[in-house]
Rosetta silent file (secondary structure, phi, psi, omega in degrees, C-alpha in Angstrom):
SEQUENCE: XXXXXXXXXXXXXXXXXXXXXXXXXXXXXXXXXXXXXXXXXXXXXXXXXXXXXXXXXXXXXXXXXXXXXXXXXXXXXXXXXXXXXXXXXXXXXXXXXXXXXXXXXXXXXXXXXXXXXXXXXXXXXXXXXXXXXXXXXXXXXXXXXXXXXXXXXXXXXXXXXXXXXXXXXXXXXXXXXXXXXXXXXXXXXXXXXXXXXXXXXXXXXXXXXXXX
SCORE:     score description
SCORE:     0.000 S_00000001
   1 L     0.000  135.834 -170.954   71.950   73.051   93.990 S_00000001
   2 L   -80.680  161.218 -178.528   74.269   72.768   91.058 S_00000001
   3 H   -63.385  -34.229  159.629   75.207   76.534   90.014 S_00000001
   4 H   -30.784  -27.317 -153.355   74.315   76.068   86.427 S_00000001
   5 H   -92.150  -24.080  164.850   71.019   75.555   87.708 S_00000001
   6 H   -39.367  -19.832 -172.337   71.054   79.107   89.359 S_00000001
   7 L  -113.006   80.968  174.067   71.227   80.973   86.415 S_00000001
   8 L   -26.636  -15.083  175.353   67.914   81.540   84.151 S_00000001
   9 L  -120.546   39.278  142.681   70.094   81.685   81.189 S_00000001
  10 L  -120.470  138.008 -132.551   71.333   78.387   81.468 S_00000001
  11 L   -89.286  152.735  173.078   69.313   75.614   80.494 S_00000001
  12 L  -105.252   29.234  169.039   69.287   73.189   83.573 S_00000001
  13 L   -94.673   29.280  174.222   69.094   69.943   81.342 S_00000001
  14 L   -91.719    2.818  117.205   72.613   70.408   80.763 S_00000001
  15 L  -145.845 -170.776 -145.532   72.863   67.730   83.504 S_00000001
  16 L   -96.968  162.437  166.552   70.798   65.599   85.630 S_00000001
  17 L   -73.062   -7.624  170.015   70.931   66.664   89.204 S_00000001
  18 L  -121.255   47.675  165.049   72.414   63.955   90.731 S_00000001
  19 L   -67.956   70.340  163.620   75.331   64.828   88.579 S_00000001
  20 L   -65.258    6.082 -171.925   78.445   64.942   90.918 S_00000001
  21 L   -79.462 -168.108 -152.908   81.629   64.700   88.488 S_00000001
  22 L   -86.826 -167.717  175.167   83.820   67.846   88.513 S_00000001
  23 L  -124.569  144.292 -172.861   82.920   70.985   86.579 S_00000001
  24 L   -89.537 -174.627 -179.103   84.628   71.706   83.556 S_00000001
  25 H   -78.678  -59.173  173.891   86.625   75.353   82.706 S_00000001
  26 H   -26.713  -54.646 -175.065   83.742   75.470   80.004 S_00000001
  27 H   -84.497  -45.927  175.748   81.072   75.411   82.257 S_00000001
  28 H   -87.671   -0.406  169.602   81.951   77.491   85.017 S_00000001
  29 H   -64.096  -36.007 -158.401   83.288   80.340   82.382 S_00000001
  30 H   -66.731  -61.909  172.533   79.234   80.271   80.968 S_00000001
  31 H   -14.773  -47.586 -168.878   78.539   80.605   84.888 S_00000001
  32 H  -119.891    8.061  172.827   80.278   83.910   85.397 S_00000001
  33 H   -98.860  -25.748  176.740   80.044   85.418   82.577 S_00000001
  34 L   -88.339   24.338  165.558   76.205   85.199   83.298 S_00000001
  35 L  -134.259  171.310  156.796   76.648   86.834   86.315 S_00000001
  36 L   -41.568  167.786  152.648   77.986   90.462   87.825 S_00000001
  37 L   -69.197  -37.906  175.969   80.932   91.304   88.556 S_00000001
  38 L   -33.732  -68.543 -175.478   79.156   92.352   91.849 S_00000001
  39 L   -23.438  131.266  153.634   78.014   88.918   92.227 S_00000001
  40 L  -109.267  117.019 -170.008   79.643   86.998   95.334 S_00000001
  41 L   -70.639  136.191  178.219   78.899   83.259   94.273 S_00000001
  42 E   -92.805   97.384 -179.106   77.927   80.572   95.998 S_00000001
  43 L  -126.688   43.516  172.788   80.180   77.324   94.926 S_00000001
  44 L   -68.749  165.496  173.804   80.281   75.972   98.683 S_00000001
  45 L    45.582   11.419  173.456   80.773   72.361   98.882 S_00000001
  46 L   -92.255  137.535  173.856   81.208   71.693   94.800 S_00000001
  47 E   -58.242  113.127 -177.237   83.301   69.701   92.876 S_00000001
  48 L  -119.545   34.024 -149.263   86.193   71.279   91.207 S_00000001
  49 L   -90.354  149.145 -167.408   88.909   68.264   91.003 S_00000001
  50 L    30.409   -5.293  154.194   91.509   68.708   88.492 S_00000001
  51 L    -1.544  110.168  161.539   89.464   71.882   87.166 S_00000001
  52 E   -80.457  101.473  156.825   91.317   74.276   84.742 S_00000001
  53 L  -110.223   26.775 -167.210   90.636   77.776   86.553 S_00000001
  54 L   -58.497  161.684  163.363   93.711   79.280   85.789 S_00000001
  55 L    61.962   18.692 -173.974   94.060   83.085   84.750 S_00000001
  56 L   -72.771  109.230  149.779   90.108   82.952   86.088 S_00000001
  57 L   -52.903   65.457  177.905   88.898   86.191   88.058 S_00000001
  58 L   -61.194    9.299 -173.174   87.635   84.368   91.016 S_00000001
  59 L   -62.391  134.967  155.369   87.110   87.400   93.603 S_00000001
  60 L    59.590   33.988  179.450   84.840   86.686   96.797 S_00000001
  61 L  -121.627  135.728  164.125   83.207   83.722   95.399 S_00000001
  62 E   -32.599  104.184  138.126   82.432   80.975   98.465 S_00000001
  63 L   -93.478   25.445 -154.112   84.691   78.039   97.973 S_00000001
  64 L   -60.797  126.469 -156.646   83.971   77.131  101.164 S_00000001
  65 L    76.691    5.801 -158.525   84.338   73.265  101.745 S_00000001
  66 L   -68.930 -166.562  167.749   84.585   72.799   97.623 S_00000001
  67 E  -130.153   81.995  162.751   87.112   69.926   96.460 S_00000001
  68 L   -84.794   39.993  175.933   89.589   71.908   94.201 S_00000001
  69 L   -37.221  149.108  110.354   91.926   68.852   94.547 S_00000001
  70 L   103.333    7.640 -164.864   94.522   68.599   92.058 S_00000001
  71 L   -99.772 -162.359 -155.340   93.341   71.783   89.927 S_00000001
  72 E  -110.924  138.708 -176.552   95.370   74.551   88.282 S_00000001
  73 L  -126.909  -10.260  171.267   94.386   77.825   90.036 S_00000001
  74 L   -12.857  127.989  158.107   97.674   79.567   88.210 S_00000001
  75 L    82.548   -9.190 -167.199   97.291   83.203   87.893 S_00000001
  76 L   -90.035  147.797 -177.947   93.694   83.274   89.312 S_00000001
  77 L   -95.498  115.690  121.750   92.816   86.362   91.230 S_00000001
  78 L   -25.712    4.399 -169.628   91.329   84.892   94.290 S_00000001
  79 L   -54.661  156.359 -174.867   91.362   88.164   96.489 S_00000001
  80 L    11.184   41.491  136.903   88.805   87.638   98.932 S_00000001
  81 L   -24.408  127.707  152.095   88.062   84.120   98.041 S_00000001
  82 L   -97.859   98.998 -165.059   86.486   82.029  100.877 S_00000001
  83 L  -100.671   46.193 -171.693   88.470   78.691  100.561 S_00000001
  84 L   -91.059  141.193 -178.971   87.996   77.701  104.575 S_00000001
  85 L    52.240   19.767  171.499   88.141   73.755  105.054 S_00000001
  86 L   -39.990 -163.012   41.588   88.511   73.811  100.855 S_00000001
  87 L   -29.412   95.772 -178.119   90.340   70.845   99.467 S_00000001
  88 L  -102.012  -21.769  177.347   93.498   72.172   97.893 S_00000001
  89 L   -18.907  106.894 -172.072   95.401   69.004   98.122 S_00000001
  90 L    44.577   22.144  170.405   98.281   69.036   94.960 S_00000001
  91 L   -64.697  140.034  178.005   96.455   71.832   93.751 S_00000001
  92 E  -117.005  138.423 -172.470   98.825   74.264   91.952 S_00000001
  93 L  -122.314   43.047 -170.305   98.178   78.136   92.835 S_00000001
  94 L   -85.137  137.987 -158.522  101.334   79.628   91.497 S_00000001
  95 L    57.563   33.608 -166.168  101.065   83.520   91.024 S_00000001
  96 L   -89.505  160.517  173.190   97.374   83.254   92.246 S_00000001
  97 E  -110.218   85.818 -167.423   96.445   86.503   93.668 S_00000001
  98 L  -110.095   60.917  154.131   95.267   85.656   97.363 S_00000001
  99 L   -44.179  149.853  159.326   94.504   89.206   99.026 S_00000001
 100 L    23.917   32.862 -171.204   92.784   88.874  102.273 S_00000001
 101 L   -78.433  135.933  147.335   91.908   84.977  101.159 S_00000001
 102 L   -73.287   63.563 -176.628   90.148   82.510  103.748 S_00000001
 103 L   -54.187  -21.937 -152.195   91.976   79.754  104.375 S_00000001
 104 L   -54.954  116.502 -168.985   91.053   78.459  107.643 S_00000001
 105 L    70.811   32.969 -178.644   91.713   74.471  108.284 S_00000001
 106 L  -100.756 -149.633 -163.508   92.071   74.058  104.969 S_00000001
 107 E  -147.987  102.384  169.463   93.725   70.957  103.096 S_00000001
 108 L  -133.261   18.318  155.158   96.603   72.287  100.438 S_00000001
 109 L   -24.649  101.617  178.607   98.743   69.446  101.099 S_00000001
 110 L    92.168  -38.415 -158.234  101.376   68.794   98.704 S_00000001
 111 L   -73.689  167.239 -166.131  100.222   72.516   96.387 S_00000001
 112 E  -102.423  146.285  162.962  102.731   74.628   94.812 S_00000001
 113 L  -158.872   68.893 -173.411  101.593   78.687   95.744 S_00000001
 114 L   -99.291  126.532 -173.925  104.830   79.733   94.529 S_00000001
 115 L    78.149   29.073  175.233  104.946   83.463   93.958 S_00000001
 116 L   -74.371  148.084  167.818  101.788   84.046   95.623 S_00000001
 117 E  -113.333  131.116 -175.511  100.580   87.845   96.940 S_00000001
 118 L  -133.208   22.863  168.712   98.876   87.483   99.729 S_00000001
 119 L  -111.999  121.009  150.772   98.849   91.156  100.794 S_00000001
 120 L   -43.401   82.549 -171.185   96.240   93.255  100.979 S_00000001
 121 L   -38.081  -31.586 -178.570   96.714   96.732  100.455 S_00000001
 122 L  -117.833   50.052 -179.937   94.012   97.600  102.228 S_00000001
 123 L    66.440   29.700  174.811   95.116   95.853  105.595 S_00000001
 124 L   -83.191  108.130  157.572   92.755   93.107  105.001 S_00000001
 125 L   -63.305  139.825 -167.094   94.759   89.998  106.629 S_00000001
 126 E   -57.829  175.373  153.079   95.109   86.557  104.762 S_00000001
 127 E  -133.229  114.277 -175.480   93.941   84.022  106.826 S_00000001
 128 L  -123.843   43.563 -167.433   95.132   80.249  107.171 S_00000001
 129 L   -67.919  119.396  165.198   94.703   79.704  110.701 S_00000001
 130 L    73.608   11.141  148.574   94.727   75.501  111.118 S_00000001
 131 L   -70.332  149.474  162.069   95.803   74.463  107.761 S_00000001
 132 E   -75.120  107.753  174.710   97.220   71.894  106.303 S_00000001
 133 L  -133.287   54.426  168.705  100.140   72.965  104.531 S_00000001
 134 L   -67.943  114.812  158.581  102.558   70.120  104.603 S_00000001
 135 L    80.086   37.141  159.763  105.122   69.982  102.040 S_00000001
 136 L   -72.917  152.216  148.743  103.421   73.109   99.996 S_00000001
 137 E  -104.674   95.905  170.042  106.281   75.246   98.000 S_00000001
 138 L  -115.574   72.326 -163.475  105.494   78.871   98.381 S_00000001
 139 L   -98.290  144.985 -160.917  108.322   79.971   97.766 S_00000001
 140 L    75.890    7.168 -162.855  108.696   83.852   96.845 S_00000001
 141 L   -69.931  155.467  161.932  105.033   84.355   98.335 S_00000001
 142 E  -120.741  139.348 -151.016  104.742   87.881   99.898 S_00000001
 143 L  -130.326   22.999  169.134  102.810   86.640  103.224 S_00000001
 144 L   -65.079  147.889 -159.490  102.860   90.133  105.384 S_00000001
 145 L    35.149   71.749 -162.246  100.790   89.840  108.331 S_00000001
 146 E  -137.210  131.843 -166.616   99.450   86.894  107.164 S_00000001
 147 E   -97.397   96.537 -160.699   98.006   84.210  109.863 S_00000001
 148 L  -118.645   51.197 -178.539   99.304   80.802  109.863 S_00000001
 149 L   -81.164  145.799 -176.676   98.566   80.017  113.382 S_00000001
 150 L    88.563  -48.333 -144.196   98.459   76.206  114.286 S_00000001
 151 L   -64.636  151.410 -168.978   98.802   75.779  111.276 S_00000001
 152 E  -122.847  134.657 -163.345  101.444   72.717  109.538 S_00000001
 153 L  -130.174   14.816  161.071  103.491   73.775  107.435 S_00000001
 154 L   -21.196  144.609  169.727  106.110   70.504  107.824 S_00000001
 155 L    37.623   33.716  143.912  108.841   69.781  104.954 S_00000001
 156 L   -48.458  154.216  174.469  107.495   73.054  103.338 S_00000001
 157 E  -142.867  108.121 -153.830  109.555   75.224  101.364 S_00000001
 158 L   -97.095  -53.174  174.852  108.979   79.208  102.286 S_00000001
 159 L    31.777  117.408 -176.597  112.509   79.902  100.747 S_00000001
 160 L    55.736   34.012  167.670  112.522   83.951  100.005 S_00000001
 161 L   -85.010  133.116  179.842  109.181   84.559  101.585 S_00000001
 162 E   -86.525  102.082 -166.200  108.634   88.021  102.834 S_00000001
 163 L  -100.544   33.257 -166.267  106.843   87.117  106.413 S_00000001
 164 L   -67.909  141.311  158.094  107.126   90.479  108.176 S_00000001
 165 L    63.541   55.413  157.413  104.290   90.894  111.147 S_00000001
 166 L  -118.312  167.891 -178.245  103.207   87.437  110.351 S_00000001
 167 E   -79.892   91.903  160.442  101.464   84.816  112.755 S_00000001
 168 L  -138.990   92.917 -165.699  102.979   81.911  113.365 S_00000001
 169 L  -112.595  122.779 -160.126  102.532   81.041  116.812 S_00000001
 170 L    79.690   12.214 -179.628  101.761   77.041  117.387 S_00000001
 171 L  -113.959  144.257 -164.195  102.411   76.158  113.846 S_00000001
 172 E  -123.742  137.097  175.892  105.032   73.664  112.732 S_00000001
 173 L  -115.447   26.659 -158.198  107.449   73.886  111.302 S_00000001
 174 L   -46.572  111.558 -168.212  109.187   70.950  111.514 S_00000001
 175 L    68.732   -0.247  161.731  112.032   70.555  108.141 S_00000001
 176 L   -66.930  149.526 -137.071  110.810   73.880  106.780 S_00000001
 177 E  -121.170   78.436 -163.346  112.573   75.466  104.529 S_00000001
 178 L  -132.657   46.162 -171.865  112.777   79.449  105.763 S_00000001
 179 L   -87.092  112.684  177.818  116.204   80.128  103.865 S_00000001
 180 L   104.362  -55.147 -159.476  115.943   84.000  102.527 S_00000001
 181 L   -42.747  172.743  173.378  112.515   85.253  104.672 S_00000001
 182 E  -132.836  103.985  175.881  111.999   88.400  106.069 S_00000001
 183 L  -137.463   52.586  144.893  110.332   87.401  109.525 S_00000001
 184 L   -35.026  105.130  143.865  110.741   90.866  110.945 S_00000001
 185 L    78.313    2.953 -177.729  108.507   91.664  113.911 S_00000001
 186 L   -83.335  138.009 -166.135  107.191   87.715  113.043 S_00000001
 187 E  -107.298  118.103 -175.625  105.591   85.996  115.969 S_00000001
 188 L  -125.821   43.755  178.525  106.783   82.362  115.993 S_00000001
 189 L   -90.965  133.922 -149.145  106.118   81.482  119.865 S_00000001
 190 L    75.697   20.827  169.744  105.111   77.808  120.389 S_00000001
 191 L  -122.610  166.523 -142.842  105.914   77.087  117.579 S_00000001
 192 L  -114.133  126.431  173.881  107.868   73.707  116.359 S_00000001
 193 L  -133.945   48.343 -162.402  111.059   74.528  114.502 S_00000001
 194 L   -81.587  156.445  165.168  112.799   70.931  114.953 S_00000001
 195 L    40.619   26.645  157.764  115.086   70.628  111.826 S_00000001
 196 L  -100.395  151.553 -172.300  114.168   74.346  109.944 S_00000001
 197 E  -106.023  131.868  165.832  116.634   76.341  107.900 S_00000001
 198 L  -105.799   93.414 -177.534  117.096   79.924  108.961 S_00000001
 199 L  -131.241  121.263  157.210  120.317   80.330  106.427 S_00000001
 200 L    86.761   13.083  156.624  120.592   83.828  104.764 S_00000001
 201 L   -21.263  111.436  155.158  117.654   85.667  106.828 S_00000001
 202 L   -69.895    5.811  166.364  117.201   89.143  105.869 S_00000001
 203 L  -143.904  159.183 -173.883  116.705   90.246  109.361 S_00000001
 204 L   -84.921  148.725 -176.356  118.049   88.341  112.410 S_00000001
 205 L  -113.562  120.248  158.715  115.402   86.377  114.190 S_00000001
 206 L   -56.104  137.075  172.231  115.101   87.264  117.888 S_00000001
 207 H   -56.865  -25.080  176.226  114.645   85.055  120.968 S_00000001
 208 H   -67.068  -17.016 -150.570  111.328   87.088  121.899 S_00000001
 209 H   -87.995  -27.581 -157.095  110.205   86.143  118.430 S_00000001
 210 H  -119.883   -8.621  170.446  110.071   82.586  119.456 S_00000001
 211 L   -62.713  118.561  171.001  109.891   81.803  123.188 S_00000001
 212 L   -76.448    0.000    0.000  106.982   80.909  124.589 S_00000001
């Protein structure tokens, strides 16, 4: 069901139902403004592709499975956003506000989530267990405890991420780019670190951290 049509104060001939092209900025602003704050929204499996949601308050609404392919998520707060098996693919999320966000398996291939927060204050951990995040730039993100197990993070560029207490145990990291972290107390065992730069580490990374 499209979400327009969910809402009693939006007319549902504003399009036919076997309308599948993206949703405008336009459209999903009428959407949430017609709802609570309260409200946790249901936008699983919907088309969002090149979608302007930037500077959007986006808490706790299901993306789960959507296709936010290519859109601008700048600025959005996403805290406790379910984006698991999302399409993120050259999506840009830069300064998004991802508290306790669901990531799991998802597809951010290629997205910039530079200057990201992804800490919870109130211990909720992100989660990105099994994503794809080959060749993302999150560079400046603060990632504590934040769970990227499995996960691929190839030709990435973490560069001045703080990664204290974070998960990365099986996840590769093959050509990343981990020049500047803080991976304090970070669990990287099993995990593939052919060709990554540790240059300029603010804490020394231990052999316990990384043996399997």
């Amino acid at each position: 069901i499209h979400p327009l049509y969910l809402c009693p104060t939006i007319q549902p001939s504003c399009r036919p139902p076997d309308d599948h092209s993206p949703l405008t900025r336009k459209e999903f602003i009428r959407f949430l403004l017609a709802t609570t704050t309260k409200s946790e929204l249901r936008c699983q499996g919907l088309n969002f592709s090149g979608a302007d949601l930037s500077r959007l308050d986006l808490r706790y609404i299901n993306f789960k499975m959507a296709n936010l392919s290519g859109a601008n998520l700048s600025h959005a707060n996403l805290s406790g956003a379910n984006l698991e098996r999302a399409d993120l693919s050259a999506a840009c999320l830069d300064s998004a506000n991802l508290q306790g966000v669901k990531m799991l398996c998802s597809n951010a291939e290629g997205a910039s989530l530079r200057g990201c927060n992804f800490e919870d204050p109130a211990g909720v951990k992100a989660n990105l267990e099994g994503a794809n995040l080959k060749g993302v730039d999150m560079e400046g993100s603060q990632m504590t405890g934040i769970n990227l197990r499995v996960a691929t993070l190839k030709n990435a560029k973490l560069k001045n991420c703080n990664l204290r207490g974070a998960t990365l145990a099986g996840t590769d990291l093959e050509n990343c780019d981990l020049s500047g972290c803080d991976l304090q107390e970070a669990n990287l065992r099993g995990s593939n670190v052919k060709g990554a730069i540790f240059e300029e580490m603010l804490t020394p990374l231990h052999m316990s951290q990384s043996v399997r």
